[in-house]
Amino acid sequence: MEWNPETLQFLSQCFLHTLSPQPEPRRAAESSLSEAADRPNYGLAVLRLVAEPSVDEQIRQAAAVNFKNHLRTRWVPSNDLNAGPTFSPILDPEKDQIKTLIVSLMLSSSPRIQSQLSEALAVIGKHDFPKSWPTLLPELISNLQKAAQSSDYASINGILGTANSIFKKFRYQYKTNDLLLDLKYCLDNFAAPLLDIFLKTASLIDSTASSPGGGSPATLQPLFESQRLCCRIFYSLNFQELPEFFEDHMKEWMSEFRKYLTTNYPSLESSGDGLALVDQLRAAVCENISLYMEKNEEEFQGYLNDFASAVWSLLTNVSQSSSRDKLAVTAMKFLTTVSTSVHHTLFASEGVIPQICQSIVIPNVRLRDEDEELFEMNYIEFIRRDMEGSDLDTRRRIACELLKGIATNYKKQVTDIVSLQIQNLLSSFATNPSANWKDKDCAIYLVVSLATKKAGGTLVSTDLVDVQSFFLSVIVPELQSQDVNGFPMLKAGALKFFTTFRGLIQKPVAFQLFPDLVRFLGAESNVVHSYAASCIEKLLLVKDEGGKARYTSADITPCVPVLMNNLFNSLKFPESEENQYIMKCILRVLAVADISSEIAGPCIAGLTSILNEVCKNPRNPIFNHYLFESVAILIRRACERDASLISAFEGSLFPSLQTILANDVTEFLPYAFQLLAQLVELNKPPISPSYMQIFVLLLSPDSWRRSSNVPALVRLLQAFLQKAPNEVNQEGRLNQVLGIFNMLVSSASSDEQGFYVLNTVIENLEYGVISPYMGNIWNVLFMRLQNNRTVKFQKSLVIFMSLFLIKHGATNLVDTMNAVQDNIFLVILEQFWIPNLKLITGAIELKLTAVASTRLICESPVLLDPAAARLWGKMLDSIVTLLSRPEQDRVEEEPEMPDIAENVGYTATFVKLYNAGKREEDPLTDVKDPKQFLVASLAKLSALTPGRYPQIINENLEPANQAALLQLCGIYNCQIV
């Protein structure tokens, strides 16, 4: 695309129309731009348009956004075929010109355009800086120094914002030599200019703030923004390790940091967004000193007392306004870090811990108006923070973390003080429950948040209160309240307490409250009925010592009709139509209760009704997963108990599953195929016509195009091969099945699935049916072995050959392989079977391959030939390794390199349904112990030619394996003669 007046006119018109409120001109403009974007130099032309002062600011801003997005998709385009449309890359000559122009253009632009170009520059920097863009940093530094001379803070902040973006990688990328070299380059060039501008700006702030009236907000705002950016760059450059330059100049940095924590700037703080800007700088300082406290404690200790005092003083004066949350949280995190360090003695002075508790912790734990609003308006976010622990950046949680930190070294003091606070809060509540309900909420929150969980378990304990008596006196009255809608936040807190300490509440007490939990499912508050569902679900998971479930089907089955009715009704509340906590509870109840036909009927009707709704617009993947798991467990537990329910379930489910298939509901296809596999397996032959229609669809190559569907389709195909082997051998279907096997086994990402298909064919079809195809099957496997022999493939091949031998005999195995190429069997045996046998894992697979290999050396004429004595010995050596050594001693697999093209970017993924899983079947039920089978077979074989085999064993088995074999012979009383 050439830059000329016509291009300027075309692009200007297009960007103008993209701003149109009318859809037709907007879509036409977007389409024209999309076509133009494929032409060389399009990005350069758009950048030049952004630089054109004669063009309207709005058009230039739209062009800057388009330019940024153009770079995101085309600077380094994705190779992932599943990640959406592919874009032609920007060519190197155009890239060079863009890099030449962008810095100066960004600095001369208006703030809004500057922000877009800064982001665009960061996109380039992410890929090219510093190695492919060595001029960037010198150019930024040169412009920074020029702007500093004239105190041009619009340009200074533009440069610092860009530097902040490109240096962020030092925070989150894994520490490598390359990263450290890049960091050294940035430090060598930027550390000194950064300190210069930081100190210059600090001086300007001091002189402005000390002038009459404290300086105008308009003057101070860019200066504070500049210092905030300097602090964020400081954080990035210091994140990996303490650089020498920063260690040498620590005093300058720390003096200014402390000043911003201890000084007020009334003229700025009282204006519009001024307080937020000052707080952002203070929060950035707190993050920097926390970083030094964690990583450079020794060098930082000289400054610690002053900072601890400053942060403490700051916290006692920070208001409860949500606009100051970030500062409060980062400040408390700093004190928490100090409390768990060797400098915890700062908290040891008399009166310090009570004062922290009284002036910092309790005010920050108390409910605020913002919490109540979140509880009512966005229950999902409230639960995510309150129940699921994603509230580490909220005042309530971090205040409790501060107490936990102090308790690390001063447990008794903290326990005594907090216990007293809890008593005071409950006494306050008792004097006026309606007015002081937040005091009770605060007391419950403190007990729950300061509880400690035993490592590796779910049992929670606390020293603050006696759990049993607290539960009976404080929690039970809330749970037994007849008004499920009164004081909902207090009810939610009580339910959360019950859930947290469920393991400590004795069964008779808890069970007596079960009807109350069921009642709370009818509460109007989304949080309350979610917490009630979660409490029931978690109670059903409680195990006593020895792993025995505390609550059994006998306990809950009597109340299941009412419980399920309330659970399904709670899904009708506004905003709870896709409530994952309720659906998870439904799943858990179906897993524990006895599922009679009276329960199964309404449940399958309720679940399919919900399924029909979510099919229209799948939004919540967690809810949807629990929904399909619920259907799967209902099929498994109800239909296996009462086969007469199968047809009723099919009648309910088939329309929903057909909707998913017909409308190509991508997210649900893997689930639908797994449920169909379950239903097919429950049917008795012959398979009904409706299933045969699905079988025809299954065999179509189009069905297999999406990789996310493959495991579920294989699962369904296996079900058909097991239940309809006769139908498979009709109308050319076996040919289609083997075509699917061929396609799957040819790729390293799906070869395991290909073997699942092949193994199921071998297990379920007669030898006479499959023998005409064996030559082609071996050809496909040998070709793959030649082209891409991964460890995983070789192990799968050994398992397949073993299964074939068990099902159809050693002679058929050897003959069909040698029919492809003379004596190929012995080559495969020596190069692949023997070395990979010892790598087999999994109980069924180990038994299968060990028994098959034993039969091979004891029954196959090929290996009983004296000329094959060495191979016979090596095979036995591998069998003994497999059977006698622990898995970790014999399996030394290198993790295989994934195929990058198949793994980059977002793809719809397969999610396995636990309750619809295929049961592993043992093809060797008659053999109980493969070790006994080995030595018994060897004893029988050696008796035919005494003296022959001990010599072969002595010559070919490792000494350790000879000793192991001798030990096995002794254990099973068998002798090799």
Short mmCIF file of C-alpha atoms in Angstrom, two decimals, residues 1-4 7-8 10-12 14-15 32-34 36-53 55 59-71 74 90 94 98 101-102 105 109 113 116-117 120:
data_model
loop_
_atom_site.label_atom_id
_atom_site.label_comp_id
_atom_site.label_asym_id
_atom_site.label_seq_id
_atom_site.Cartn_x
_atom_site.Cartn_y
_atom_site.Cartn_z
CA MET A 1 0.00 0.00 0.00
CA GLU A 2 1.64 3.22 -1.21
CA TRP A 3 1.45 6.40 0.86
CA ASN A 4 -0.24 9.04 -1.30
CA THR A 7 -4.44 6.26 0.46
CA LEU A 8 -4.86 9.06 3.03
CA PHE A 10 -9.35 6.03 1.64
CA LEU A 11 -8.10 5.29 5.15
CA SER A 12 -9.58 8.50 6.61
CA CYS A 14 -12.82 4.07 6.43
CA PHE A 15 -11.86 5.06 9.98
CA SER A 32 -12.51 -2.70 3.60
CA LEU A 33 -9.91 -2.26 6.34
CA SER A 34 -9.72 -6.02 6.87
CA ALA A 36 -6.46 -3.69 3.08
CA ALA A 37 -4.65 -5.09 6.14
CA ASP A 38 -3.37 -8.02 4.04
CA ARG A 39 -1.49 -5.67 1.72
CA PRO A 40 2.20 -4.85 2.33
CA ASN A 41 2.91 -1.56 4.16
CA TYR A 42 -0.68 -1.28 5.50
CA GLY A 43 0.59 -0.82 9.08
CA LEU A 44 3.05 1.84 7.96
CA ALA A 45 0.29 3.70 6.08
CA VAL A 46 -2.00 3.69 9.14
CA LEU A 47 0.88 4.95 11.32
CA ARG A 48 1.45 7.80 8.86
CA LEU A 49 -2.25 8.63 9.01
CA VAL A 50 -1.97 8.82 12.83
CA ALA A 51 0.91 11.28 12.35
CA GLU A 52 -1.07 13.50 9.92
CA PRO A 53 -2.01 16.71 11.84
CA VAL A 55 -6.78 14.71 9.97
CA ILE A 59 -10.14 9.50 13.12
CA ARG A 60 -6.46 9.43 14.13
CA GLN A 61 -7.36 7.87 17.46
CA ALA A 62 -9.42 5.14 15.72
CA ALA A 63 -6.44 4.58 13.40
CA ALA A 64 -4.06 4.28 16.40
CA VAL A 65 -6.27 1.58 17.95
CA ASN A 66 -6.39 -0.26 14.62
CA PHE A 67 -2.60 0.03 14.28
CA LYS A 68 -2.06 -1.46 17.75
CA ASN A 69 -4.40 -4.39 17.00
CA HIS A 70 -2.80 -4.89 13.58
CA LEU A 71 0.61 -5.32 15.26
CA ARG A 74 0.72 -9.69 12.52
CA ILE A 90 4.34 -7.77 8.47
CA GLU A 94 8.00 -2.40 6.88
CA ILE A 98 7.68 1.39 11.81
CA LEU A 101 9.01 6.31 13.28
CA ILE A 102 7.08 5.14 16.31
CA LEU A 105 5.53 10.00 16.82
CA SER A 109 1.00 12.83 20.03
CA ILE A 113 -3.10 8.63 20.89
CA GLN A 116 -2.36 3.62 22.08
CA LEU A 117 1.06 4.03 20.44
CA ALA A 120 1.74 -0.72 20.19
#
